[in-house]
């Protein structure tokens, strides 16, 4: 694998060729999720993976050799200048996302960034400030649980009011992580992982809940550090009110041997429930009608169509369509910010004991620039230099 110092000719218009993609970070998520999706779309003629970047030269060379990627780099700026990708997928730790996303946007590339998007609302807003005013480039976040046939059908039913008004909801991400998991030095630390299970694990289900039910208005939360010797929490609970009046409970845990991801929404005419772990298909959704609902209505509700599981591939297909059309993709801008704002507000409520309302955290608020907000007992300890 090699890279020339001479930039290639500027690519032809997108209408005449595959989308040129570069992968930043060559760890597990790049190998297990991003590259397979990109290779599938390449086989269909939709993408061409032109380069990969990693600070570990041996790792990026191996990634490129195994994945058939022609150019390996250890320097992001050089790759952007020489390869001129249309899209970069960011698969690095959260603390690197801002710098790398900004570099790509300034080079004219769209960005598809793994969650958590960035460690703070301040950094998210800084990335958004680099986006193009019209037709991009845009930065979108990997929230693949929103995508697929099941989520699409339930979103439509709720939006059209077919199930009646949503009344009560439950959002659960109860997973298990042992001591060995947190022995990795960067885990459980605000500065490197960005947050605990609310940020790093439960954000997917919370994002899907918000995508289905719309804007939230206020949150009241608690958090605990019950088992693990970490800076962040290892469990949190929250009460959430939506603009439409729906009340919800949210639980995020890494202390739960019986692991499950679940969303349940009780509406006037039906209960809809999703139960899975790391991804869902049509079979993972269940709709239970209220008394009086006709069998014909239920049959329509349960017709999810051909099964398209939630996946990186499902989201990437939609993202590429937006890129070609020059339209803002889902999971970007204000839409991509909503989950991070909820997580930030959950932490502020848990650490202050106050109800937090949507929109109240902005410049000047300590939680805008650090998810721990400097709260006693939660902020990282400051080690004073010896005199």
mmCIF file of C-alpha atoms in Angstrom:
data_model
loop_
_atom_site.group_PDB
_atom_site.id
_atom_site.type_symbol
_atom_site.label_atom_id
_atom_site.label_comp_id
_atom_site.label_asym_id
_atom_site.label_seq_id
_atom_site.Cartn_x
_atom_site.Cartn_y
_atom_site.Cartn_z
ATOM 1 C CA UNK A 1 0.000 0.000 0.000
ATOM 2 C CA UNK A 2 1.312 3.412 -0.849
ATOM 3 C CA UNK A 3 0.370 7.040 -1.285
ATOM 4 C CA UNK A 4 1.709 9.441 -3.889
ATOM 5 C CA UNK A 5 2.708 13.007 -3.123
ATOM 6 C CA UNK A 6 1.101 14.072 -6.403
ATOM 7 C CA UNK A 7 -2.644 14.680 -5.948
ATOM 8 C CA UNK A 8 -4.818 12.776 -8.402
ATOM 9 C CA UNK A 9 -7.009 14.689 -10.838
ATOM 10 C CA UNK A 10 -10.132 16.150 -9.237
ATOM 11 C CA UNK A 11 -12.839 13.448 -9.297
ATOM 12 C CA UNK A 12 -15.592 13.575 -11.894
ATOM 13 C CA UNK A 13 -19.082 14.762 -10.834
ATOM 14 C CA UNK A 14 -20.825 12.378 -8.425
ATOM 15 C CA UNK A 15 -23.530 11.557 -10.937
ATOM 16 C CA UNK A 16 -20.924 9.803 -13.101
ATOM 17 C CA UNK A 17 -19.056 7.705 -10.540
ATOM 18 C CA UNK A 18 -19.087 5.928 -7.164
ATOM 19 C CA UNK A 19 -18.744 7.977 -3.958
ATOM 20 C CA UNK A 20 -15.084 8.048 -2.900
ATOM 21 C CA UNK A 21 -14.774 7.084 0.788
ATOM 22 C CA UNK A 22 -11.902 7.150 3.280
ATOM 23 C CA UNK A 23 -11.925 5.412 6.676
ATOM 24 C CA UNK A 24 -10.330 7.142 9.679
ATOM 25 C CA UNK A 25 -9.389 4.675 12.419
ATOM 26 C CA UNK A 26 -8.956 0.983 11.684
ATOM 27 C CA UNK A 27 -10.084 -0.672 14.925
ATOM 28 C CA UNK A 28 -12.944 -3.035 15.665
ATOM 29 C CA UNK A 29 -15.840 -0.795 14.605
ATOM 30 C CA UNK A 30 -14.165 0.015 11.278
ATOM 31 C CA UNK A 31 -13.419 -3.638 10.577
ATOM 32 C CA UNK A 32 -16.676 -5.082 11.853
ATOM 33 C CA UNK A 33 -19.261 -2.528 10.701
ATOM 34 C CA UNK A 34 -18.005 0.250 8.428
ATOM 35 C CA UNK A 35 -15.854 -1.682 5.989
ATOM 36 C CA UNK A 36 -18.409 -4.497 5.400
ATOM 37 C CA UNK A 37 -21.115 -1.893 4.656
ATOM 38 C CA UNK A 38 -18.810 0.033 2.346
ATOM 39 C CA UNK A 39 -17.743 -3.130 0.516
ATOM 40 C CA UNK A 40 -21.367 -4.153 0.026
ATOM 41 C CA UNK A 41 -22.170 -0.793 -1.516
ATOM 42 C CA UNK A 42 -18.971 -0.938 -3.577
ATOM 43 C CA UNK A 43 -20.147 -4.257 -5.014
ATOM 44 C CA UNK A 44 -23.341 -2.458 -6.035
ATOM 45 C CA UNK A 45 -21.353 0.339 -7.658
ATOM 46 C CA UNK A 46 -22.244 2.961 -5.041
ATOM 47 C CA UNK A 47 -18.922 3.500 -3.278
ATOM 48 C CA UNK A 48 -15.188 3.200 -3.748
ATOM 49 C CA UNK A 49 -13.008 2.962 -0.635
ATOM 50 C CA UNK A 50 -9.923 4.923 -1.633
ATOM 51 C CA UNK A 51 -7.910 5.198 1.594
ATOM 52 C CA UNK A 52 -7.637 4.493 5.296
ATOM 53 C CA UNK A 53 -5.891 6.444 8.058
ATOM 54 C CA UNK A 54 -4.508 5.329 11.418
ATOM 55 C CA UNK A 55 -1.656 6.561 13.608
ATOM 56 C CA UNK A 56 -0.476 2.923 13.800
ATOM 57 C CA UNK A 57 1.263 2.260 10.492
ATOM 58 C CA UNK A 58 1.184 -1.522 10.884
ATOM 59 C CA UNK A 59 -2.523 -1.472 11.727
ATOM 60 C CA UNK A 60 -3.523 0.631 8.738
ATOM 61 C CA UNK A 61 -1.357 -1.396 6.370
ATOM 62 C CA UNK A 62 -3.000 -4.605 7.608
ATOM 63 C CA UNK A 63 -6.480 -3.056 7.334
ATOM 64 C CA UNK A 64 -5.840 -1.993 3.751
ATOM 65 C CA UNK A 65 -4.341 -5.341 2.780
ATOM 66 C CA UNK A 66 -7.258 -7.291 4.234
ATOM 67 C CA UNK A 67 -9.920 -4.938 2.892
ATOM 68 C CA UNK A 68 -8.520 -4.246 -0.551
ATOM 69 C CA UNK A 69 -8.069 -0.537 0.212
ATOM 70 C CA UNK A 70 -5.432 0.953 -2.111
ATOM 71 C CA UNK A 71 -3.885 3.707 0.026
ATOM 72 C CA UNK A 72 -2.725 3.585 3.658
ATOM 73 C CA UNK A 73 -1.910 6.777 5.575
ATOM 74 C CA UNK A 74 -0.807 7.820 9.035
ATOM 75 C CA UNK A 75 -1.424 11.526 8.293
ATOM 76 C CA UNK A 76 -5.044 12.662 7.936
ATOM 77 C CA UNK A 77 -4.330 16.031 6.335
ATOM 78 C CA UNK A 78 -2.094 14.441 3.725
ATOM 79 C CA UNK A 79 -4.722 11.847 2.892
ATOM 80 C CA UNK A 80 -7.404 14.517 2.477
ATOM 81 C CA UNK A 81 -5.166 16.550 0.166
ATOM 82 C CA UNK A 82 -4.014 13.620 -1.946
ATOM 83 C CA UNK A 83 -7.120 11.412 -2.157
ATOM 84 C CA UNK A 84 -9.874 14.072 -2.031
ATOM 85 C CA UNK A 85 -12.602 11.748 -0.683
ATOM 86 C CA UNK A 86 -16.270 12.683 -0.953
ATOM 87 C CA UNK A 87 -17.011 11.059 2.421
ATOM 88 C CA UNK A 88 -14.931 10.083 5.435
ATOM 89 C CA UNK A 89 -16.111 7.654 8.094
ATOM 90 C CA UNK A 90 -14.709 8.475 11.528
ATOM 91 C CA UNK A 91 -14.094 5.343 13.629
ATOM 92 C CA UNK A 92 -11.760 6.732 16.290
ATOM 93 C CA UNK A 93 -12.316 7.429 20.041
ATOM 94 C CA UNK A 94 -14.708 10.325 20.826
ATOM 95 C CA UNK A 95 -11.995 12.745 21.933
ATOM 96 C CA UNK A 96 -10.611 12.780 18.365
ATOM 97 C CA UNK A 97 -13.916 13.271 16.581
ATOM 98 C CA UNK A 98 -14.004 17.064 16.605
ATOM 99 C CA UNK A 99 -10.534 17.615 15.155
ATOM 100 C CA UNK A 100 -10.926 14.923 12.503
ATOM 101 C CA UNK A 101 -14.456 15.938 11.498
ATOM 102 C CA UNK A 102 -13.449 19.585 11.144
ATOM 103 C CA UNK A 103 -10.432 18.650 9.012
ATOM 104 C CA UNK A 104 -12.605 16.584 6.681
ATOM 105 C CA UNK A 105 -15.302 19.251 6.371
ATOM 106 C CA UNK A 106 -12.712 21.918 5.596
ATOM 107 C CA UNK A 107 -11.369 19.651 2.864
ATOM 108 C CA UNK A 108 -14.851 19.475 1.342
ATOM 109 C CA UNK A 109 -15.670 15.926 2.450
ATOM 110 C CA UNK A 110 -18.890 14.827 4.118
ATOM 111 C CA UNK A 111 -18.465 13.103 7.483
ATOM 112 C CA UNK A 112 -20.094 10.010 8.970
ATOM 113 C CA UNK A 113 -18.942 9.867 12.594
ATOM 114 C CA UNK A 114 -19.337 7.072 15.110
ATOM 115 C CA UNK A 115 -21.212 7.738 18.326
ATOM 116 C CA UNK A 116 -20.744 9.317 20.784
ATOM 117 C CA UNK A 117 -20.412 12.176 18.298
ATOM 118 C CA UNK A 118 -18.095 14.310 20.482
ATOM 119 C CA UNK A 119 -17.674 14.591 24.270
ATOM 120 C CA UNK A 120 -19.619 17.872 24.699
ATOM 121 C CA UNK A 121 -22.270 20.116 23.194
ATOM 122 C CA UNK A 122 -19.615 22.811 22.737
ATOM 123 C CA UNK A 123 -17.593 20.520 20.507
ATOM 124 C CA UNK A 124 -20.676 19.428 18.577
ATOM 125 C CA UNK A 125 -21.558 23.042 17.848
ATOM 126 C CA UNK A 126 -17.968 23.710 16.768
ATOM 127 C CA UNK A 127 -18.185 20.902 14.201
ATOM 128 C CA UNK A 128 -21.532 22.159 12.922
ATOM 129 C CA UNK A 129 -20.042 25.624 12.404
ATOM 130 C CA UNK A 130 -17.779 24.100 9.739
ATOM 131 C CA UNK A 131 -20.607 22.666 7.641
ATOM 132 C CA UNK A 132 -21.566 24.101 4.280
ATOM 133 C CA UNK A 133 -24.488 26.527 4.256
ATOM 134 C CA UNK A 134 -26.240 24.812 1.349
ATOM 135 C CA UNK A 135 -25.812 21.303 -0.080
ATOM 136 C CA UNK A 136 -23.025 20.407 2.346
ATOM 137 C CA UNK A 137 -20.604 19.154 3.244
ATOM 138 C CA UNK A 138 -22.471 17.873 6.310
ATOM 139 C CA UNK A 139 -21.434 15.827 9.333
ATOM 140 C CA UNK A 140 -23.771 12.975 10.305
ATOM 141 C CA UNK A 141 -23.656 10.682 13.353
ATOM 142 C CA UNK A 142 -23.881 6.882 13.290
ATOM 143 C CA UNK A 143 -27.297 6.183 14.849
ATOM 144 C CA UNK A 144 -28.050 3.003 12.947
ATOM 145 C CA UNK A 145 -30.873 1.882 15.250
ATOM 146 C CA UNK A 146 -33.107 4.548 13.678
ATOM 147 C CA UNK A 147 -32.849 2.787 10.348
ATOM 148 C CA UNK A 148 -34.332 -0.391 8.902
ATOM 149 C CA UNK A 149 -37.840 -1.545 8.101
ATOM 150 C CA UNK A 150 -39.083 -1.957 11.687
ATOM 151 C CA UNK A 151 -38.206 1.536 12.879
ATOM 152 C CA UNK A 152 -39.476 3.005 9.618
ATOM 153 C CA UNK A 153 -42.901 1.342 9.992
ATOM 154 C CA UNK A 154 -43.364 2.289 13.648
ATOM 155 C CA UNK A 155 -42.223 5.866 13.003
ATOM 156 C CA UNK A 156 -44.824 6.146 10.246
ATOM 157 C CA UNK A 157 -47.620 4.693 12.404
ATOM 158 C CA UNK A 158 -46.830 7.115 15.237
ATOM 159 C CA UNK A 159 -46.504 10.121 12.928
ATOM 160 C CA UNK A 160 -49.819 9.392 11.234
ATOM 161 C CA UNK A 161 -51.591 8.824 14.557
ATOM 162 C CA UNK A 162 -52.660 5.301 13.609
ATOM 163 C CA UNK A 163 -51.825 3.968 17.087
ATOM 164 C CA UNK A 164 -53.389 6.942 18.868
ATOM 165 C CA UNK A 165 -51.603 9.365 21.138
ATOM 166 C CA UNK A 166 -48.386 8.045 22.788
ATOM 167 C CA UNK A 167 -48.920 8.076 26.554
ATOM 168 C CA UNK A 168 -46.239 6.107 28.417
ATOM 169 C CA UNK A 169 -42.813 4.926 27.261
ATOM 170 C CA UNK A 170 -39.864 2.966 28.603
ATOM 171 C CA UNK A 171 -36.322 2.998 27.221
ATOM 172 C CA UNK A 172 -33.902 0.419 28.590
ATOM 173 C CA UNK A 173 -30.258 -0.323 27.880
ATOM 174 C CA UNK A 174 -29.239 -2.776 30.585
ATOM 175 C CA UNK A 175 -25.951 -4.406 29.643
ATOM 176 C CA UNK A 176 -23.080 -6.025 31.539
ATOM 177 C CA UNK A 177 -19.437 -4.981 31.584
ATOM 178 C CA UNK A 178 -16.984 -6.655 33.958
ATOM 179 C CA UNK A 179 -13.851 -5.439 35.705
ATOM 180 C CA UNK A 180 -11.646 -6.537 32.813
ATOM 181 C CA UNK A 181 -13.602 -4.251 30.477
ATOM 182 C CA UNK A 182 -12.753 -1.239 32.634
ATOM 183 C CA UNK A 183 -9.125 -2.293 33.028
ATOM 184 C CA UNK A 184 -8.527 -0.679 29.626
ATOM 185 C CA UNK A 185 -7.044 2.689 30.713
ATOM 186 C CA UNK A 186 -9.261 4.994 28.624
ATOM 187 C CA UNK A 187 -12.577 3.454 29.693
ATOM 188 C CA UNK A 188 -14.677 4.961 32.437
ATOM 189 C CA UNK A 189 -12.893 8.314 32.154
ATOM 190 C CA UNK A 190 -14.583 11.574 31.198
ATOM 191 C CA UNK A 191 -11.599 12.785 29.226
ATOM 192 C CA UNK A 192 -11.209 9.698 27.033
ATOM 193 C CA UNK A 193 -14.514 7.797 26.889
ATOM 194 C CA UNK A 194 -16.689 10.910 27.166
ATOM 195 C CA UNK A 195 -19.109 9.452 29.719
ATOM 196 C CA UNK A 196 -20.529 6.286 31.242
ATOM 197 C CA UNK A 197 -23.346 4.038 30.000
ATOM 198 C CA UNK A 198 -25.691 6.968 29.344
ATOM 199 C CA UNK A 199 -23.216 8.362 26.815
ATOM 200 C CA UNK A 200 -21.426 5.300 25.489
ATOM 201 C CA UNK A 201 -24.111 2.614 25.585
ATOM 202 C CA UNK A 202 -27.646 3.909 26.105
ATOM 203 C CA UNK A 203 -27.390 6.769 23.623
ATOM 204 C CA UNK A 204 -28.508 4.457 20.805
ATOM 205 C CA UNK A 205 -31.840 3.516 22.395
ATOM 206 C CA UNK A 206 -32.432 7.055 23.643
ATOM 207 C CA UNK A 207 -31.803 8.350 20.125
ATOM 208 C CA UNK A 208 -34.324 5.887 18.697
ATOM 209 C CA UNK A 209 -36.877 6.861 21.345
ATOM 210 C CA UNK A 210 -36.469 10.550 20.443
ATOM 211 C CA UNK A 211 -36.679 9.731 16.744
ATOM 212 C CA UNK A 212 -40.003 7.967 17.325
ATOM 213 C CA UNK A 213 -41.617 10.370 19.797
ATOM 214 C CA UNK A 214 -40.204 13.754 18.838
ATOM 215 C CA UNK A 215 -38.882 16.583 21.024
ATOM 216 C CA UNK A 216 -38.527 16.128 24.782
ATOM 217 C CA UNK A 217 -39.222 18.984 27.185
ATOM 218 C CA UNK A 218 -37.712 18.091 30.584
ATOM 219 C CA UNK A 219 -35.703 15.415 32.388
ATOM 220 C CA UNK A 220 -35.127 14.429 36.007
ATOM 221 C CA UNK A 221 -32.362 11.907 36.652
ATOM 222 C CA UNK A 222 -30.199 10.010 39.100
ATOM 223 C CA UNK A 223 -26.820 8.368 38.540
ATOM 224 C CA UNK A 224 -24.673 6.017 40.569
ATOM 225 C CA UNK A 225 -21.218 4.515 40.670
ATOM 226 C CA UNK A 226 -22.186 1.252 42.313
ATOM 227 C CA UNK A 227 -19.609 -1.342 41.236
ATOM 228 C CA UNK A 228 -16.791 -0.087 39.057
ATOM 229 C CA UNK A 229 -13.828 2.060 40.096
ATOM 230 C CA UNK A 230 -14.338 4.681 37.382
ATOM 231 C CA UNK A 231 -14.826 8.451 37.074
ATOM 232 C CA UNK A 232 -18.167 8.167 35.309
ATOM 233 C CA UNK A 233 -21.400 6.540 36.402
ATOM 234 C CA UNK A 234 -22.092 2.840 35.835
ATOM 235 C CA UNK A 235 -25.892 3.172 36.094
ATOM 236 C CA UNK A 236 -28.451 5.938 35.601
ATOM 237 C CA UNK A 237 -32.217 6.338 35.642
ATOM 238 C CA UNK A 238 -34.317 9.200 34.340
ATOM 239 C CA UNK A 239 -37.875 10.469 34.032
ATOM 240 C CA UNK A 240 -38.539 12.189 30.736
ATOM 241 C CA UNK A 241 -41.431 14.348 29.541
ATOM 242 C CA UNK A 242 -42.042 14.944 25.835
ATOM 243 C CA UNK A 243 -43.559 18.020 24.206
ATOM 244 C CA UNK A 244 -46.655 16.004 23.349
ATOM 245 C CA UNK A 245 -47.141 15.031 27.001
ATOM 246 C CA UNK A 246 -45.764 11.471 26.837
ATOM 247 C CA UNK A 247 -44.006 10.380 30.046
ATOM 248 C CA UNK A 248 -41.047 8.016 29.811
ATOM 249 C CA UNK A 249 -38.589 6.180 32.019
ATOM 250 C CA UNK A 250 -34.993 5.645 30.908
ATOM 251 C CA UNK A 251 -32.537 3.144 32.428
ATOM 252 C CA UNK A 252 -28.893 2.802 31.376
ATOM 253 C CA UNK A 253 -26.726 0.187 33.076
ATOM 254 C CA UNK A 254 -23.548 -1.843 32.675
ATOM 255 C CA UNK A 255 -24.372 -3.883 35.795
ATOM 256 C CA UNK A 256 -27.024 -6.200 34.329
ATOM 257 C CA UNK A 257 -26.140 -9.889 33.668
ATOM 258 C CA UNK A 258 -29.426 -10.394 31.778
ATOM 259 C CA UNK A 259 -28.606 -8.017 28.940
ATOM 260 C CA UNK A 260 -31.349 -6.382 26.894
ATOM 261 C CA UNK A 261 -32.131 -3.281 24.866
ATOM 262 C CA UNK A 262 -35.796 -2.373 24.945
ATOM 263 C CA UNK A 263 -38.224 0.346 23.939
ATOM 264 C CA UNK A 264 -41.906 0.167 24.820
ATOM 265 C CA UNK A 265 -44.487 2.798 23.900
ATOM 266 C CA UNK A 266 -48.057 2.559 25.197
ATOM 267 C CA UNK A 267 -50.425 4.477 22.922
ATOM 268 C CA UNK A 268 -54.185 4.956 23.091
ATOM 269 C CA UNK A 269 -54.841 2.160 20.601
ATOM 270 C CA UNK A 270 -51.838 -0.141 20.942
ATOM 271 C CA UNK A 271 -48.595 -0.951 22.690
ATOM 272 C CA UNK A 272 -45.531 -1.182 20.474
ATOM 273 C CA UNK A 273 -42.432 -2.861 21.856
ATOM 274 C CA UNK A 274 -38.915 -3.508 20.574
ATOM 275 C CA UNK A 275 -36.735 -6.059 22.380
ATOM 276 C CA UNK A 276 -33.221 -6.886 21.145
ATOM 277 C CA UNK A 277 -29.584 -6.389 22.168
ATOM 278 C CA UNK A 278 -27.267 -4.772 19.600
ATOM 279 C CA UNK A 279 -29.532 -4.554 16.538
ATOM 280 C CA UNK A 280 -33.084 -5.289 15.479
ATOM 281 C CA UNK A 281 -35.055 -6.842 12.629
ATOM 282 C CA UNK A 282 -38.791 -7.048 11.933
ATOM 283 C CA UNK A 283 -39.179 -10.030 14.270
ATOM 284 C CA UNK A 284 -37.962 -7.979 17.237
ATOM 285 C CA UNK A 285 -40.966 -5.611 17.081
ATOM 286 C CA UNK A 286 -44.314 -6.484 18.654
ATOM 287 C CA UNK A 287 -47.589 -4.548 18.386
ATOM 288 C CA UNK A 288 -50.394 -5.380 20.843
ATOM 289 C CA UNK A 289 -53.753 -3.768 20.004
ATOM 290 C CA UNK A 290 -56.153 -2.298 22.548
ATOM 291 C CA UNK A 291 -59.659 -3.789 22.821
ATOM 292 C CA UNK A 292 -61.885 -2.717 19.962
ATOM 293 C CA UNK A 293 -59.175 -2.427 17.312
ATOM 294 C CA UNK A 294 -60.129 -4.412 14.188
ATOM 295 C CA UNK A 295 -58.119 -7.321 12.870
ATOM 296 C CA UNK A 296 -57.720 -5.525 9.534
ATOM 297 C CA UNK A 297 -56.102 -2.534 11.255
ATOM 298 C CA UNK A 298 -53.725 -4.772 13.178
ATOM 299 C CA UNK A 299 -52.727 -6.581 9.984
ATOM 300 C CA UNK A 300 -51.786 -3.259 8.398
ATOM 301 C CA UNK A 301 -49.818 -2.203 11.481
ATOM 302 C CA UNK A 302 -47.869 -5.461 11.527
ATOM 303 C CA UNK A 303 -46.972 -5.348 7.838
ATOM 304 C CA UNK A 304 -43.346 -4.236 8.138
ATOM 305 C CA UNK A 305 -42.538 -5.149 4.548
ATOM 306 C CA UNK A 306 -39.321 -6.879 3.475
ATOM 307 C CA UNK A 307 -37.014 -7.264 6.448
ATOM 308 C CA UNK A 308 -34.264 -4.643 6.499
ATOM 309 C CA UNK A 309 -32.434 -4.957 9.842
ATOM 310 C CA UNK A 310 -31.069 -1.907 11.611
ATOM 311 C CA UNK A 311 -27.451 -1.606 10.558
ATOM 312 C CA UNK A 312 -24.632 0.622 9.407
ATOM 313 C CA UNK A 313 -25.523 -0.476 5.880
ATOM 314 C CA UNK A 314 -29.120 0.742 6.196
ATOM 315 C CA UNK A 315 -28.035 4.175 7.413
ATOM 316 C CA UNK A 316 -25.209 4.457 4.904
ATOM 317 C CA UNK A 317 -27.571 3.834 1.985
ATOM 318 C CA UNK A 318 -29.683 6.791 3.074
ATOM 319 C CA UNK A 319 -26.638 8.957 3.733
ATOM 320 C CA UNK A 320 -25.242 8.342 0.256
ATOM 321 C CA UNK A 321 -28.578 9.279 -1.301
ATOM 322 C CA UNK A 322 -28.487 12.579 0.602
ATOM 323 C CA UNK A 323 -24.879 13.186 -0.409
ATOM 324 C CA UNK A 324 -25.690 12.711 -4.082
ATOM 325 C CA UNK A 325 -28.725 14.984 -3.767
ATOM 326 C CA UNK A 326 -26.861 17.602 -1.727
ATOM 327 C CA UNK A 327 -29.502 17.491 1.026
ATOM 328 C CA UNK A 328 -28.969 17.358 4.790
ATOM 329 C CA UNK A 329 -28.994 13.732 6.015
ATOM 330 C CA UNK A 330 -30.803 12.466 9.083
ATOM 331 C CA UNK A 331 -28.553 12.361 12.134
ATOM 332 C CA UNK A 332 -26.848 15.647 11.285
ATOM 333 C CA UNK A 333 -27.267 19.238 12.466
ATOM 334 C CA UNK A 334 -30.004 19.800 15.041
ATOM 335 C CA UNK A 335 -31.323 16.282 14.436
ATOM 336 C CA UNK A 336 -27.968 14.726 15.315
ATOM 337 C CA UNK A 337 -27.578 17.001 18.350
ATOM 338 C CA UNK A 338 -30.797 16.038 20.138
ATOM 339 C CA UNK A 339 -29.485 12.810 21.711
ATOM 340 C CA UNK A 340 -26.298 14.456 22.953
ATOM 341 C CA UNK A 341 -28.354 17.264 24.468
ATOM 342 C CA UNK A 342 -30.532 14.723 26.294
ATOM 343 C CA UNK A 343 -27.480 12.852 27.622
ATOM 344 C CA UNK A 344 -25.915 16.130 28.768
ATOM 345 C CA UNK A 345 -29.142 17.179 30.461
ATOM 346 C CA UNK A 346 -29.458 13.774 32.126
ATOM 347 C CA UNK A 347 -26.016 14.204 33.675
ATOM 348 C CA UNK A 348 -26.737 17.756 34.789
ATOM 349 C CA UNK A 349 -29.983 16.684 36.433
ATOM 350 C CA UNK A 350 -28.350 13.680 38.114
ATOM 351 C CA UNK A 351 -25.413 15.680 39.472
ATOM 352 C CA UNK A 352 -27.376 18.773 40.548
ATOM 353 C CA UNK A 353 -30.689 17.227 41.615
ATOM 354 C CA UNK A 354 -32.572 19.731 39.450
ATOM 355 C CA UNK A 355 -35.043 19.274 36.623
ATOM 356 C CA UNK A 356 -33.366 20.235 33.346
ATOM 357 C CA UNK A 357 -35.318 21.572 30.392
ATOM 358 C CA UNK A 358 -34.448 21.213 26.748
ATOM 359 C CA UNK A 359 -32.511 24.175 25.437
ATOM 360 C CA UNK A 360 -31.225 25.454 28.787
ATOM 361 C CA UNK A 361 -27.639 24.211 28.447
ATOM 362 C CA UNK A 362 -25.581 26.620 26.354
ATOM 363 C CA UNK A 363 -22.403 28.708 26.466
ATOM 364 C CA UNK A 364 -21.643 29.716 30.040
ATOM 365 C CA UNK A 365 -23.188 26.580 31.525
ATOM 366 C CA UNK A 366 -20.459 24.266 32.923
ATOM 367 C CA UNK A 367 -22.224 21.254 31.400
ATOM 368 C CA UNK A 368 -21.891 22.774 27.932
ATOM 369 C CA UNK A 369 -18.133 22.155 27.987
ATOM 370 C CA UNK A 370 -17.894 19.072 30.254
ATOM 371 C CA UNK A 371 -20.487 16.360 30.837
ATOM 372 C CA UNK A 372 -19.536 16.161 34.521
ATOM 373 C CA UNK A 373 -20.046 19.926 34.849
ATOM 374 C CA UNK A 374 -17.358 20.121 37.529
ATOM 375 C CA UNK A 375 -19.753 18.500 40.001
ATOM 376 C CA UNK A 376 -18.170 17.458 43.322
ATOM 377 C CA UNK A 377 -17.643 13.718 43.442
ATOM 378 C CA UNK A 378 -17.996 13.399 39.668
ATOM 379 C CA UNK A 379 -15.460 15.736 38.087
ATOM 380 C CA UNK A 380 -11.991 14.208 37.552
ATOM 381 C CA UNK A 381 -9.641 14.750 40.454
ATOM 382 C CA UNK A 382 -7.092 17.509 39.920
ATOM 383 C CA UNK A 383 -3.559 16.353 40.728
ATOM 384 C CA UNK A 384 -1.570 19.283 42.027
ATOM 385 C CA UNK A 385 2.069 19.561 41.045
ATOM 386 C CA UNK A 386 4.587 19.119 43.819
ATOM 387 C CA UNK A 387 5.969 22.380 45.194
#
